């Protein structure tokens, strides 16, 4: 009875004590955070001790860079998945150091260089039989060739109406997320479906070229002459993102790929881009006479082995004509329920490609029977997107983008080819993206969510959905961290996302810029 | 015993030195407010309502609230700008709108800006900016030379700091607006990491920028016809932007030269302002502007209170209140005569401090190395276009060394001035913010640790030991 009566009193005292302790602790914790914040505010060792002295000693030199660490971990280790032995957890343990320097020679004349080195620890820091690409392909683990280390190196000469950039460089055409008219450089696609627009800067394969732009009024005309070809680099067998839908070895005879030759004038590439601004509307057109970034296998003949007829296949990068357009328009809607004024931007982009060479499995089968065919078929392709970006209250941004890919005159026997539907006549990806900072963290913490569903027809239908969630935290003005979740759901094991159903992963990225 | 040993012996031990330093700081912290509070009290009591204003001030003021309208532009006064005394409150409002955040003439600046949170997280930027105008310089050019729905200026920004955003560029094309034409800007960003120019939706006018205190309208300016103006009275300002006692000097870019200046010697409207009172104060009119619902429906920043200098109508301090009357933000400014050729209209904001009270965020924007520019036709055609940003060409770098190096050296929160114009102003703030304000005032610099016994001393000691 007395116990019963004393309970509220005890509870009250305990509550007060807990509150006092909580407040004291809250004070201590917030003071601790404050100490970290103040220490991190001035944490810039390379900027202070390397960059600043170098720039002081050589006033015409600009020097900057970053160190970045990416780690992605599979949520579950599945063992044998399709053709892939998924006996590993870490999809990447990549460490990238990049340095950018620019030397100002005289007004309008500069020399620019970007060098970087990357080490991926997935091959060394976990025990795995499924990951073995480092044994036959050094760059899977470490960039150790001059081609990879010297990323960009060009001389820029600028006059008010004219630019000329000569040397190794990368060009990003277009305004949209994803690649529609961004077709000049090859790309390192080792992360397959996890490669995103924000990574293109580090994954593009810069090329040696002459890049001239004329500016007149609200117009500009860019001309490219590219004498060095770089193809896309895909995930290879023994790499974490090698497609589980593809066998690790093949029985046919694969000959070395025939690449466009720098010494052959006929193998060079040419590009034109025209842009114009007209009030709230800006638009542009491009034409690119280049080569497909990934080779198409041609049948050169057959051979008999163990009673089997094998194809002799040679990959070739085909000549393509690309014609594209891009435009954007800004406006604001007034008196919109709940939000009041709604600022918006609409972007459109499209690319028509003529002469895309596809592997044709029917033709290959005929070749195996001795028919005189190279096992390929030519088609034209179209890819286009329309996106609407909304500026919402609460510093929230939302983007809805519909991306469409189509192979004209598609047949079921066609393999993959540039620009067309994903294993189908057409593919539609209605992407939704939302991003907002959190005011309670003084906008230091922000969240991004993106959903990429893939629909295609007439054959495959639902090819799965990718969901990406990202929490980004600004530690200081030099250091940033983020946590990322990527999930792949639905679709068949041979579909674009369906094949990666067991590749759900979480990761983090830490970067220090100086 | 050699001289070195003598020096060593006579010097206090580290422990004693720390103890003595703590005592000195504590005494200073206690004594300073006592010594200065009396002077502050007198200075803070000089405000007067309209009824209490001097005859001289009354002679400058026309209390009319309804004046003839312009024949061509029906929402502006008929009297030719810049008006003749006596001035109505509306005319004073128009005159003060001459001095928006970015001066109304073609110029080049390096904008040094940043924010600090109550925990000491600091985020800053340095951006070289060029502007060109479509019409004549000044408010008159904005009103008359450009039709509503047409761009009145082009502003470029080229980020130099922090390293993460180095090379990022922006192009703002602000529009002359009215009730029918409400688009404020075309807004483009060149992201160096994406290597793309992306058109952005225009920012929401009354929404603060991410990681900052100021809203879009704080930067771009509000049109005077969007508000109802009322004169509250007069006041004398002695302080606007306040440097902490931990930052004795600041380096300014003056005419291309980097000049180290004593922060205590920086005057509110620069050395060339001719109307300082003998005691260093500046005589101000205090204006209240109520945002008109028919012009800006649903606008969050309902009421603005301005302290404008009596001679040029330059706004030195501004307070923003929510529809429910809570104090949302205080803005204070240092000005300089940046365009002498424009005479009274040549003053421009040099340093602006914004204090957002909802999040206790303190931001600043310093227009360093500011100078009027005369662009050639070729430059006008080429520099101020979205495509120019793809060239990654900073045509004329402007240097600055004015970034805050340490959170301890950040600008102080502006004063709250409790008691001034009661009924028209609300100076109450959340208790935890008030505690930080008190700690700041006692320490003479921002205090990031939990306010309480010895907090300021502890932090000052830690700072002194660094």
Short mmCIF file of N, CA, C and O in Angstrom, two decimals, chain A residues 69-160:
data_model
loop_
_atom_site.label_atom_id
_atom_site.label_comp_id
_atom_site.label_asym_id
_atom_site.label_seq_id
_atom_site.Cartn_x
_atom_site.Cartn_y
_atom_site.Cartn_z
N UNK A 69 36.54 8.58 -50.96
CA UNK A 69 36.48 7.16 -50.63
C UNK A 69 35.04 6.69 -50.78
O UNK A 69 34.14 7.26 -50.17
N UNK A 70 34.83 5.70 -51.64
CA UNK A 70 33.49 5.13 -51.84
C UNK A 70 33.52 3.69 -51.34
O UNK A 70 34.42 2.94 -51.71
N UNK A 71 32.54 3.32 -50.60
CA UNK A 71 32.39 1.91 -50.21
C UNK A 71 30.94 1.51 -50.43
O UNK A 71 30.03 2.22 -50.01
N UNK A 72 30.74 0.39 -51.09
CA UNK A 72 29.39 -0.18 -51.25
C UNK A 72 29.43 -1.62 -50.76
O UNK A 72 30.34 -2.39 -51.13
N UNK A 73 28.44 -1.98 -49.95
CA UNK A 73 28.41 -3.33 -49.37
C UNK A 73 27.08 -3.99 -49.71
O UNK A 73 26.01 -3.39 -49.50
N UNK A 74 27.15 -5.21 -50.22
CA UNK A 74 25.92 -5.96 -50.50
C UNK A 74 25.18 -6.24 -49.20
O UNK A 74 25.81 -6.56 -48.18
N UNK A 75 23.86 -6.12 -49.24
CA UNK A 75 23.09 -6.41 -48.04
C UNK A 75 23.13 -7.91 -47.73
O UNK A 75 23.12 -8.32 -46.58
N UNK A 76 23.13 -8.72 -48.78
CA UNK A 76 23.20 -10.17 -48.57
C UNK A 76 24.18 -10.77 -49.56
O UNK A 76 24.24 -10.33 -50.71
N UNK A 77 24.89 -11.78 -49.10
CA UNK A 77 25.81 -12.48 -49.97
C UNK A 77 25.08 -13.72 -50.47
O UNK A 77 24.66 -14.55 -49.67
N UNK A 78 24.91 -13.86 -51.79
CA UNK A 78 24.02 -14.89 -52.32
C UNK A 78 24.72 -16.14 -52.81
O UNK A 78 24.07 -17.10 -53.19
N UNK A 79 26.03 -16.14 -52.89
CA UNK A 79 26.71 -17.29 -53.49
C UNK A 79 26.48 -17.29 -55.00
O UNK A 79 26.50 -16.24 -55.63
N UNK A 80 26.26 -18.47 -55.56
CA UNK A 80 26.09 -18.55 -57.01
C UNK A 80 24.79 -17.87 -57.44
O UNK A 80 23.70 -18.24 -56.99
N UNK A 81 24.90 -16.84 -58.25
CA UNK A 81 23.73 -16.10 -58.74
C UNK A 81 23.88 -15.99 -60.25
O UNK A 81 24.75 -15.27 -60.73
N UNK A 82 23.05 -16.71 -60.97
CA UNK A 82 23.23 -16.76 -62.42
C UNK A 82 24.62 -17.32 -62.71
O UNK A 82 25.02 -18.34 -62.16
N UNK A 83 25.36 -16.61 -63.54
CA UNK A 83 26.73 -17.07 -63.85
C UNK A 83 27.77 -16.46 -62.90
O UNK A 83 28.96 -16.64 -63.10
N UNK A 84 27.32 -15.68 -61.93
CA UNK A 84 28.25 -14.96 -61.06
C UNK A 84 28.37 -15.66 -59.71
O UNK A 84 27.35 -16.00 -59.10
N UNK A 85 29.59 -15.88 -59.26
CA UNK A 85 29.83 -16.44 -57.93
C UNK A 85 29.88 -15.26 -56.96
O UNK A 85 30.92 -14.66 -56.75
N UNK A 86 28.73 -14.96 -56.36
CA UNK A 86 28.67 -13.78 -55.49
C UNK A 86 29.09 -14.17 -54.08
O UNK A 86 28.28 -14.27 -53.17
N UNK A 87 30.39 -14.44 -53.92
CA UNK A 87 30.92 -14.84 -52.61
C UNK A 87 31.63 -13.65 -51.95
O UNK A 87 32.57 -13.81 -51.20
N UNK A 88 31.20 -12.45 -52.29
CA UNK A 88 31.84 -11.23 -51.77
C UNK A 88 30.78 -10.29 -51.22
O UNK A 88 29.59 -10.42 -51.54
N UNK A 89 31.19 -9.40 -50.39
CA UNK A 89 30.28 -8.41 -49.81
C UNK A 89 30.53 -7.01 -50.38
O UNK A 89 29.63 -6.25 -50.64
N UNK A 90 31.82 -6.70 -50.50
CA UNK A 90 32.16 -5.33 -50.93
C UNK A 90 32.09 -5.22 -52.45
O UNK A 90 32.76 -5.95 -53.17
N UNK A 91 31.26 -4.30 -52.92
CA UNK A 91 31.15 -4.05 -54.35
C UNK A 91 32.19 -3.04 -54.80
O UNK A 91 32.62 -3.03 -55.95
N UNK A 92 32.53 -2.17 -53.92
CA UNK A 92 33.64 -1.26 -54.20
C UNK A 92 34.23 -0.75 -52.90
O UNK A 92 33.53 -0.52 -51.92
N UNK A 93 35.54 -0.59 -52.95
CA UNK A 93 36.30 0.06 -51.86
C UNK A 93 37.24 1.01 -52.59
O UNK A 93 38.45 0.85 -52.56
N UNK A 94 36.63 1.95 -53.28
CA UNK A 94 37.42 2.78 -54.20
C UNK A 94 37.93 4.04 -53.52
O UNK A 94 37.20 4.70 -52.77
N UNK A 95 39.18 4.33 -53.79
CA UNK A 95 39.83 5.53 -53.26
C UNK A 95 40.38 6.31 -54.44
O UNK A 95 41.17 5.77 -55.21
N UNK A 96 39.94 7.52 -54.57
CA UNK A 96 40.32 8.31 -55.74
C UNK A 96 40.98 9.61 -55.29
O UNK A 96 40.42 10.35 -54.47
N UNK A 97 42.17 9.85 -55.82
CA UNK A 97 42.86 11.13 -55.59
C UNK A 97 42.93 11.84 -56.93
O UNK A 97 43.42 11.27 -57.90
N UNK A 98 42.43 13.07 -56.97
CA UNK A 98 42.48 13.81 -58.23
C UNK A 98 43.09 15.18 -58.00
O UNK A 98 42.76 15.85 -57.01
N UNK A 99 43.98 15.57 -58.88
CA UNK A 99 44.61 16.89 -58.81
C UNK A 99 44.34 17.64 -60.10
O UNK A 99 44.47 17.07 -61.19
N UNK A 100 43.95 18.89 -59.95
CA UNK A 100 43.69 19.72 -61.14
C UNK A 100 44.59 20.93 -61.07
O UNK A 100 44.60 21.64 -60.06
N UNK A 101 45.33 21.15 -62.12
CA UNK A 101 46.21 22.33 -62.15
C UNK A 101 45.94 23.11 -63.43
O UNK A 101 45.61 22.53 -64.46
N UNK A 102 46.10 24.41 -63.32
CA UNK A 102 45.95 25.26 -64.50
C UNK A 102 47.03 26.34 -64.42
O UNK A 102 47.16 27.01 -63.38
N UNK A 103 47.78 26.47 -65.47
CA UNK A 103 48.83 27.50 -65.48
C UNK A 103 48.45 28.58 -66.49
O UNK A 103 48.19 28.30 -67.66
N UNK A 104 48.41 29.81 -65.99
CA UNK A 104 48.00 30.94 -66.81
C UNK A 104 49.24 31.54 -67.46
O UNK A 104 50.11 32.09 -66.78
N UNK A 105 49.35 31.39 -68.78
CA UNK A 105 50.56 31.86 -69.48
C UNK A 105 50.43 33.36 -69.79
O UNK A 105 51.32 34.14 -69.47
N UNK A 106 49.36 33.72 -70.41
CA UNK A 106 49.09 35.13 -70.69
C UNK A 106 47.59 35.28 -70.92
O UNK A 106 46.87 34.27 -70.92
N UNK A 107 47.14 36.49 -71.10
CA UNK A 107 45.70 36.71 -71.21
C UNK A 107 45.09 35.81 -72.29
O UNK A 107 45.49 35.84 -73.45
N UNK A 108 44.17 34.96 -71.86
CA UNK A 108 43.47 34.08 -72.80
C UNK A 108 44.18 32.78 -73.08
O UNK A 108 43.65 31.94 -73.80
N UNK A 109 45.39 32.60 -72.54
CA UNK A 109 46.16 31.38 -72.85
C UNK A 109 46.52 30.63 -71.57
O UNK A 109 47.21 31.17 -70.69
N UNK A 110 46.03 29.41 -71.46
CA UNK A 110 46.26 28.61 -70.24
C UNK A 110 46.59 27.17 -70.63
O UNK A 110 46.17 26.68 -71.68
N UNK A 111 47.30 26.51 -69.72
CA UNK A 111 47.52 25.07 -69.85
C UNK A 111 46.83 24.39 -68.68
O UNK A 111 47.00 24.82 -67.52
N UNK A 112 46.06 23.37 -68.96
CA UNK A 112 45.27 22.72 -67.92
C UNK A 112 45.60 21.24 -67.86
O UNK A 112 45.77 20.60 -68.91
N UNK A 113 45.67 20.72 -66.65
CA UNK A 113 45.94 19.28 -66.50
C UNK A 113 45.14 18.72 -65.34
O UNK A 113 45.00 19.36 -64.30
N UNK A 114 44.60 17.54 -65.57
CA UNK A 114 43.92 16.82 -64.49
C UNK A 114 44.55 15.44 -64.43
O UNK A 114 44.60 14.72 -65.44
N UNK A 115 45.05 15.09 -63.26
CA UNK A 115 45.60 13.75 -63.08
C UNK A 115 44.84 13.07 -61.96
O UNK A 115 44.38 13.74 -61.02
N UNK A 116 44.71 11.78 -62.05
CA UNK A 116 44.10 11.09 -60.92
C UNK A 116 44.56 9.65 -60.83
O UNK A 116 45.08 9.08 -61.80
N UNK A 117 44.42 9.11 -59.65
CA UNK A 117 44.77 7.72 -59.43
C UNK A 117 43.69 7.09 -58.57
O UNK A 117 43.18 7.72 -57.64
N UNK A 118 43.33 5.85 -58.93
CA UNK A 118 42.27 5.18 -58.20
C UNK A 118 42.74 3.79 -57.78
O UNK A 118 43.38 3.08 -58.57
N UNK A 119 42.43 3.45 -56.55
CA UNK A 119 42.71 2.10 -56.07
C UNK A 119 41.41 1.53 -55.52
O UNK A 119 40.74 2.16 -54.70
N UNK A 120 41.06 0.33 -56.00
CA UNK A 120 39.84 -0.33 -55.53
C UNK A 120 40.27 -1.54 -54.71
O UNK A 120 40.89 -2.48 -55.23
N UNK A 121 39.92 -1.52 -53.45
CA UNK A 121 40.38 -2.56 -52.52
C UNK A 121 39.54 -3.82 -52.51
O UNK A 121 39.81 -4.73 -51.72
N UNK A 122 38.54 -3.93 -53.39
CA UNK A 122 37.66 -5.11 -53.29
C UNK A 122 38.40 -6.42 -53.58
O UNK A 122 37.99 -7.47 -53.10
N UNK A 123 39.48 -6.32 -54.34
CA UNK A 123 40.19 -7.56 -54.70
C UNK A 123 41.17 -7.99 -53.60
O UNK A 123 41.51 -9.17 -53.50
N UNK A 124 41.64 -7.01 -52.81
CA UNK A 124 42.65 -7.31 -51.78
C UNK A 124 42.05 -7.46 -50.39
O UNK A 124 42.61 -8.17 -49.55
N UNK A 125 40.97 -6.78 -50.12
CA UNK A 125 40.51 -6.65 -48.74
C UNK A 125 39.34 -7.57 -48.39
O UNK A 125 38.69 -7.39 -47.38
N UNK A 126 39.06 -8.52 -49.25
CA UNK A 126 38.08 -9.54 -48.90
C UNK A 126 38.49 -10.83 -49.61
O UNK A 126 39.15 -10.78 -50.65
N UNK A 127 38.08 -11.95 -49.03
CA UNK A 127 38.44 -13.24 -49.63
C UNK A 127 37.32 -13.62 -50.59
O UNK A 127 36.17 -13.77 -50.17
N UNK A 128 37.64 -13.75 -51.85
CA UNK A 128 36.60 -14.06 -52.83
C UNK A 128 37.20 -14.80 -54.02
O UNK A 128 38.28 -14.45 -54.51
N UNK A 129 36.47 -15.82 -54.47
CA UNK A 129 36.87 -16.49 -55.71
C UNK A 129 36.16 -15.86 -56.90
O UNK A 129 36.61 -15.97 -58.03
N UNK A 130 35.03 -15.23 -56.61
CA UNK A 130 34.23 -14.63 -57.69
C UNK A 130 34.87 -13.38 -58.26
O UNK A 130 34.58 -12.99 -59.39
N UNK A 131 35.72 -12.72 -57.49
CA UNK A 131 36.37 -11.49 -57.96
C UNK A 131 37.82 -11.80 -58.31
O UNK A 131 38.63 -12.07 -57.42
N UNK A 132 38.10 -11.79 -59.56
CA UNK A 132 39.45 -12.14 -60.00
C UNK A 132 39.93 -11.25 -61.15
O UNK A 132 40.97 -11.49 -61.75
N UNK A 133 39.20 -10.22 -61.48
CA UNK A 133 39.54 -9.41 -62.66
C UNK A 133 40.91 -8.76 -62.54
O UNK A 133 41.58 -8.50 -63.54
N UNK A 134 41.36 -8.52 -61.27
CA UNK A 134 42.67 -7.87 -61.09
C UNK A 134 43.81 -8.74 -61.62
O UNK A 134 44.89 -8.24 -61.90
N UNK A 135 43.56 -10.05 -61.80
CA UNK A 135 44.63 -10.94 -62.23
C UNK A 135 44.92 -10.80 -63.72
O UNK A 135 45.99 -11.14 -64.18
N UNK A 136 43.92 -10.33 -64.47
CA UNK A 136 44.17 -10.20 -65.92
C UNK A 136 43.95 -8.76 -66.42
O UNK A 136 44.20 -8.46 -67.59
N UNK A 137 43.48 -7.88 -65.52
CA UNK A 137 43.15 -6.51 -65.95
C UNK A 137 43.50 -5.57 -64.80
O UNK A 137 42.70 -5.35 -63.89
N UNK A 138 44.74 -5.04 -64.84
CA UNK A 138 45.26 -4.23 -63.72
C UNK A 138 44.35 -3.06 -63.37
O UNK A 138 44.18 -2.70 -62.20
N UNK A 139 43.77 -2.43 -64.40
CA UNK A 139 43.00 -1.20 -64.14
C UNK A 139 41.72 -1.44 -63.34
O UNK A 139 41.10 -0.51 -62.87
N UNK A 140 41.34 -2.72 -63.22
CA UNK A 140 40.20 -3.02 -62.36
C UNK A 140 40.52 -2.62 -60.92
O UNK A 140 39.65 -2.20 -60.17
N UNK A 141 41.79 -2.76 -60.56
CA UNK A 141 42.20 -2.50 -59.18
C UNK A 141 42.89 -1.15 -59.01
O UNK A 141 42.67 -0.45 -58.03
N UNK A 142 43.73 -0.81 -59.99
CA UNK A 142 44.56 0.39 -59.85
C UNK A 142 44.77 1.03 -61.21
O UNK A 142 45.10 0.34 -62.18
N UNK A 143 44.57 2.35 -61.24
CA UNK A 143 44.90 3.04 -62.49
C UNK A 143 46.43 3.15 -62.55
O UNK A 143 47.03 3.90 -61.78
N UNK A 144 47.03 2.39 -63.46
CA UNK A 144 48.49 2.38 -63.48
C UNK A 144 49.05 2.66 -64.87
O UNK A 144 50.21 2.42 -65.13
N UNK A 145 48.21 3.15 -65.75
CA UNK A 145 48.73 3.49 -67.09
C UNK A 145 48.68 5.01 -67.25
O UNK A 145 47.85 5.69 -66.63
N UNK A 146 49.57 5.50 -68.11
CA UNK A 146 49.60 6.95 -68.31
C UNK A 146 48.26 7.43 -68.89
O UNK A 146 47.81 8.52 -68.61
N UNK A 147 47.63 6.56 -69.66
CA UNK A 147 46.34 6.92 -70.25
C UNK A 147 45.31 7.22 -69.15
O UNK A 147 44.53 8.17 -69.26
N UNK A 148 45.33 6.42 -68.07
CA UNK A 148 44.37 6.64 -66.99
C UNK A 148 44.85 7.73 -66.02
O UNK A 148 44.04 8.48 -65.48
N UNK A 149 46.17 7.78 -65.80
CA UNK A 149 46.68 8.73 -64.80
C UNK A 149 46.57 10.18 -65.30
O UNK A 149 46.16 11.05 -64.55
N UNK A 150 46.98 10.39 -66.55
CA UNK A 150 46.85 11.74 -67.12
C UNK A 150 45.45 11.85 -67.70
O UNK A 150 45.19 11.44 -68.83
N UNK A 151 44.56 12.39 -66.93
CA UNK A 151 43.15 12.37 -67.31
C UNK A 151 42.84 13.44 -68.36
O UNK A 151 42.23 13.16 -69.37
N UNK A 152 43.27 14.65 -68.09
CA UNK A 152 43.06 15.72 -69.07
C UNK A 152 44.34 16.53 -69.18
O UNK A 152 45.04 16.73 -68.19
N UNK A 153 44.60 17.00 -70.37
CA UNK A 153 45.78 17.84 -70.59
C UNK A 153 45.55 18.63 -71.87
O UNK A 153 45.57 18.06 -72.96
N UNK A 154 45.28 19.91 -71.72
CA UNK A 154 44.97 20.69 -72.92
C UNK A 154 45.39 22.14 -72.76
O UNK A 154 45.51 22.66 -71.65
N UNK A 155 45.63 22.75 -73.90
CA UNK A 155 45.93 24.18 -73.95
C UNK A 155 44.65 24.88 -74.36
O UNK A 155 43.97 24.45 -75.30
N UNK A 156 44.32 25.94 -73.64
CA UNK A 156 43.12 26.69 -74.03
C UNK A 156 43.52 28.10 -74.46
O UNK A 156 44.31 28.77 -73.79
N UNK A 157 42.98 28.48 -75.59
CA UNK A 157 43.21 29.83 -76.11
C UNK A 157 41.85 30.49 -76.27
O UNK A 157 40.97 29.94 -76.95
N UNK A 158 41.66 31.62 -75.61
CA UNK A 158 40.33 32.23 -75.59
C UNK A 158 40.37 33.67 -76.04
O UNK A 158 41.19 34.45 -75.56
N UNK A 159 39.49 34.00 -76.93
CA UNK A 159 39.20 35.38 -77.29
C UNK A 159 37.70 35.57 -77.04
O UNK A 159 36.95 34.58 -76.95
N UNK A 160 37.24 36.82 -76.93
CA UNK A 160 35.83 37.01 -76.60
C UNK A 160 34.87 36.23 -77.50
O UNK A 160 33.87 35.70 -77.04
#
